PDB file of C-alpha atoms in Angstrom:
ATOM      1  CA  PHE A  88     125.353 124.706  30.130  1.00 65.00           C
ATOM      2  CA  PRO A  89     123.842 128.115  29.266  1.00 73.00           C
ATOM      3  CA  ARG A  90     120.076 127.998  28.622  1.00 79.00           C
ATOM      4  CA  GLY A  91     119.891 124.274  28.995  1.00 85.00           C
ATOM      5  CA  VAL A  92     120.246 121.137  31.062  1.00 87.00           C
ATOM      6  CA  LEU A  93     123.064 118.613  31.052  1.00 90.00           C
ATOM      7  CA  VAL A  94     122.301 115.124  32.398  1.00 91.00           C
ATOM      8  CA  GLN A  95     125.275 112.773  32.773  1.00 92.00           C
ATOM      9  CA  GLY A  96     125.591 109.417  34.405  1.00 91.00           C
ATOM     10  CA  THR A  97     126.377 105.752  34.225  1.00 91.00           C
ATOM     11  CA  VAL A  98     123.890 102.997  33.555  1.00 90.00           C
ATOM     12  CA  LYS A  99     124.287  99.339  34.492  1.00 90.00           C
ATOM     13  CA  ASN A 100     122.427  96.446  32.903  1.00 90.00           C
ATOM     14  CA  ILE A 101     120.968  94.624  35.921  1.00 88.00           C
ATOM     15  CA  SER A 102     118.895  92.250  33.807  1.00 87.00           C
ATOM     16  CA  MET A 103     119.832  88.739  32.731  1.00 92.00           C
ATOM     17  CA  ARG A 104     119.651  89.679  29.023  1.00 89.00           C
ATOM     18  CA  SER A 105     121.907  91.729  26.798  1.00 90.00           C
ATOM     19  CA  LEU A 106     120.567  95.123  25.704  1.00 88.00           C
ATOM     20  CA  SER A 107     121.503  96.749  22.410  1.00 88.00           C
ATOM     21  CA  ASP A 108     121.026 100.092  20.609  1.00 89.00           C
ATOM     22  CA  LEU A 109     120.371 101.867  23.905  1.00 89.00           C
ATOM     23  CA  ARG A 110     119.536 105.553  24.155  1.00 90.00           C
ATOM     24  CA  ALA A 111     119.148 107.723  27.261  1.00 92.00           C
ATOM     25  CA  HIS A 112     116.049 109.944  27.169  1.00 92.00           C
ATOM     26  CA  VAL A 113     115.544 113.038  29.321  1.00 91.00           C
ATOM     27  CA  ARG A 114     112.480 115.226  29.790  1.00 89.00           C
ATOM     28  CA  VAL A 115     112.378 118.333  31.965  1.00 88.00           C
ATOM     29  CA  LEU A 116     109.248 120.143  33.044  1.00 87.00           C
ATOM     30  CA  GLY A 117     109.169 123.825  33.829  1.00 85.00           C
ATOM     31  CA  PRO A 118     106.570 126.327  34.978  1.00 85.00           C
ATOM     32  CA  GLY A 119     103.153 126.234  33.349  1.00 83.00           C
ATOM     33  CA  LEU A 120     103.597 122.697  32.008  1.00 81.00           C
ATOM     34  CA  ARG A 121     106.408 123.775  29.702  1.00 88.00           C
ATOM     35  CA  MET A 122     108.511 120.844  28.565  1.00 90.00           C
ATOM     36  CA  ALA A 123     111.800 120.088  26.803  1.00 91.00           C
ATOM     37  CA  SER A 124     113.182 116.680  25.852  1.00 92.00           C
ATOM     38  CA  ASN A 125     116.089 115.064  24.059  1.00 94.00           C
ATOM     39  CA  SER A 126     117.914 111.753  23.808  1.00 93.00           C
ATOM     40  CA  ALA A 127     121.410 110.496  23.057  1.00 94.00           C
ATOM     41  CA  PRO A 128     123.007 107.091  22.482  1.00 93.00           C
ATOM     42  CA  LEU A 129     125.035 105.479  25.241  1.00 92.00           C
ATOM     43  CA  THR A 130     128.796 105.400  24.726  1.00 86.00           C
ATOM     44  CA  ASP A 131     128.505 101.611  24.366  1.00 82.00           C
ATOM     45  CA  ARG A 132     125.176 100.792  22.720  1.00 76.00           C
ATOM     46  CA  SER A 133     125.297  97.086  23.638  1.00 84.00           C
ATOM     47  CA  LEU A 134     125.396  96.043  27.278  1.00 91.00           C
ATOM     48  CA  MET A 135     125.788  92.477  28.480  1.00 95.00           C
ATOM     49  CA  PRO A 136     124.354  91.604  31.905  1.00 95.00           C
ATOM     50  CA  GLY A 137     126.355  93.430  34.583  1.00 95.00           C
ATOM     51  CA  GLU A 138     128.102  95.809  32.139  1.00 95.00           C
ATOM     52  CA  MET A 139     128.029  99.589  32.530  1.00 93.00           C
ATOM     53  CA  ALA A 140     128.130 102.503  30.073  1.00 94.00           C
ATOM     54  CA  SER A 141     128.164 106.265  30.441  1.00 93.00           C
ATOM     55  CA  PHE A 142     125.677 108.683  28.905  1.00 94.00           C
ATOM     56  CA  GLU A 143     125.316 112.413  28.396  1.00 95.00           C
ATOM     57  CA  VAL A 144     122.153 114.175  27.247  1.00 95.00           C
ATOM     58  CA  ARG A 145     122.009 117.911  26.584  1.00 94.00           C
ATOM     59  CA  LEU A 146     118.779 119.771  26.048  1.00 91.00           C
ATOM     60  CA  ARG A 147     117.990 123.407  25.549  1.00 89.00           C
ATOM     61  CA  THR A 148     115.207 125.000  27.552  1.00 88.00           C
ATOM     62  CA  SER A 149     113.369 128.258  27.145  1.00 82.00           C
ATOM     63  CA  PHE A 150     112.534 128.471  30.847  1.00 82.00           C
ATOM     64  CA  ASP A 151     114.655 129.375  33.877  1.00 80.00           C
ATOM     65  CA  SER A 152     113.388 126.970  36.524  1.00 81.00           C
ATOM     66  CA  ILE A 153     112.851 123.215  36.383  1.00 81.00           C
ATOM     67  CA  SER A 154     110.218 121.512  38.504  1.00 80.00           C
ATOM     68  CA  ARG A 155     110.851 117.923  37.398  1.00 82.00           C
ATOM     69  CA  CYS A 156     113.409 115.876  35.479  1.00 85.00           C
ATOM     70  CA  GLN A 157     112.651 112.410  34.058  1.00 87.00           C
ATOM     71  CA  LEU A 158     115.217 109.896  32.801  1.00 89.00           C
ATOM     72  CA  TRP A 159     114.630 106.576  31.045  1.00 88.00           C
ATOM     73  CA  PHE A 160     116.321 104.240  28.564  1.00 88.00           C
ATOM     74  CA  ARG A 161     115.012 102.717  25.341  1.00 87.00           C
ATOM     75  CA  ASN A 162     116.027 100.637  22.404  1.00 82.00           C
ATOM     76  CA  PRO A 163     114.153 100.256  19.082  1.00 79.00           C
ATOM     77  CA  ARG A 164     112.482  96.975  20.102  1.00 74.00           C
ATOM     78  CA  VAL A 165     111.282  97.968  23.576  1.00 68.00           C
ATOM     79  CA  VAL A 166     108.893 100.794  24.374  1.00 62.00           C
ATOM     80  CA  GLN A 167     110.710 101.604  27.600  1.00 69.00           C
ATOM     81  CA  ILE A 168     113.256  99.676  29.638  1.00 70.00           C
ATOM     82  CA  ALA A 169     112.488  99.478  33.343  1.00 66.00           C
ATOM     83  CA  THR A 170     114.815 101.938  35.056  1.00 70.00           C
ATOM     84  CA  LEU A 171     115.893 102.334  38.672  1.00 64.00           C
ATOM     85  CA  VAL A 172     117.233 105.859  39.217  1.00 65.00           C
ATOM     86  CA  PRO A 173     118.868 106.599  42.597  1.00 62.00           C
ATOM     87  CA  ASN A 174     118.496 109.947  44.321  1.00 60.00           C
ATOM     88  CA  PRO A 175     120.788 112.617  42.804  1.00 56.00           C
ATOM     89  CA  ARG A 176     124.058 113.257  44.585  1.00 48.00           C
TER      90      ARG A 176
END
């Protein structure tokens, strides 16, 4: 979207435990170590093993080019949930 980044996708719980209160976090890095970040809840905040949910994170940036984009998932009880992100399509 104008002056920002839209990150959309689907996440699957590949663990053997249920995960609840999940949020998708995105950080983009631009020139000169400029950074922007934001997070948003998953459409279904609780995922049983094998279940999937979609996410969408929008963040505004004040820079025109992006050198790196990071994506991870968290809940209030875990610092960061191990994430396997495939190559973008």
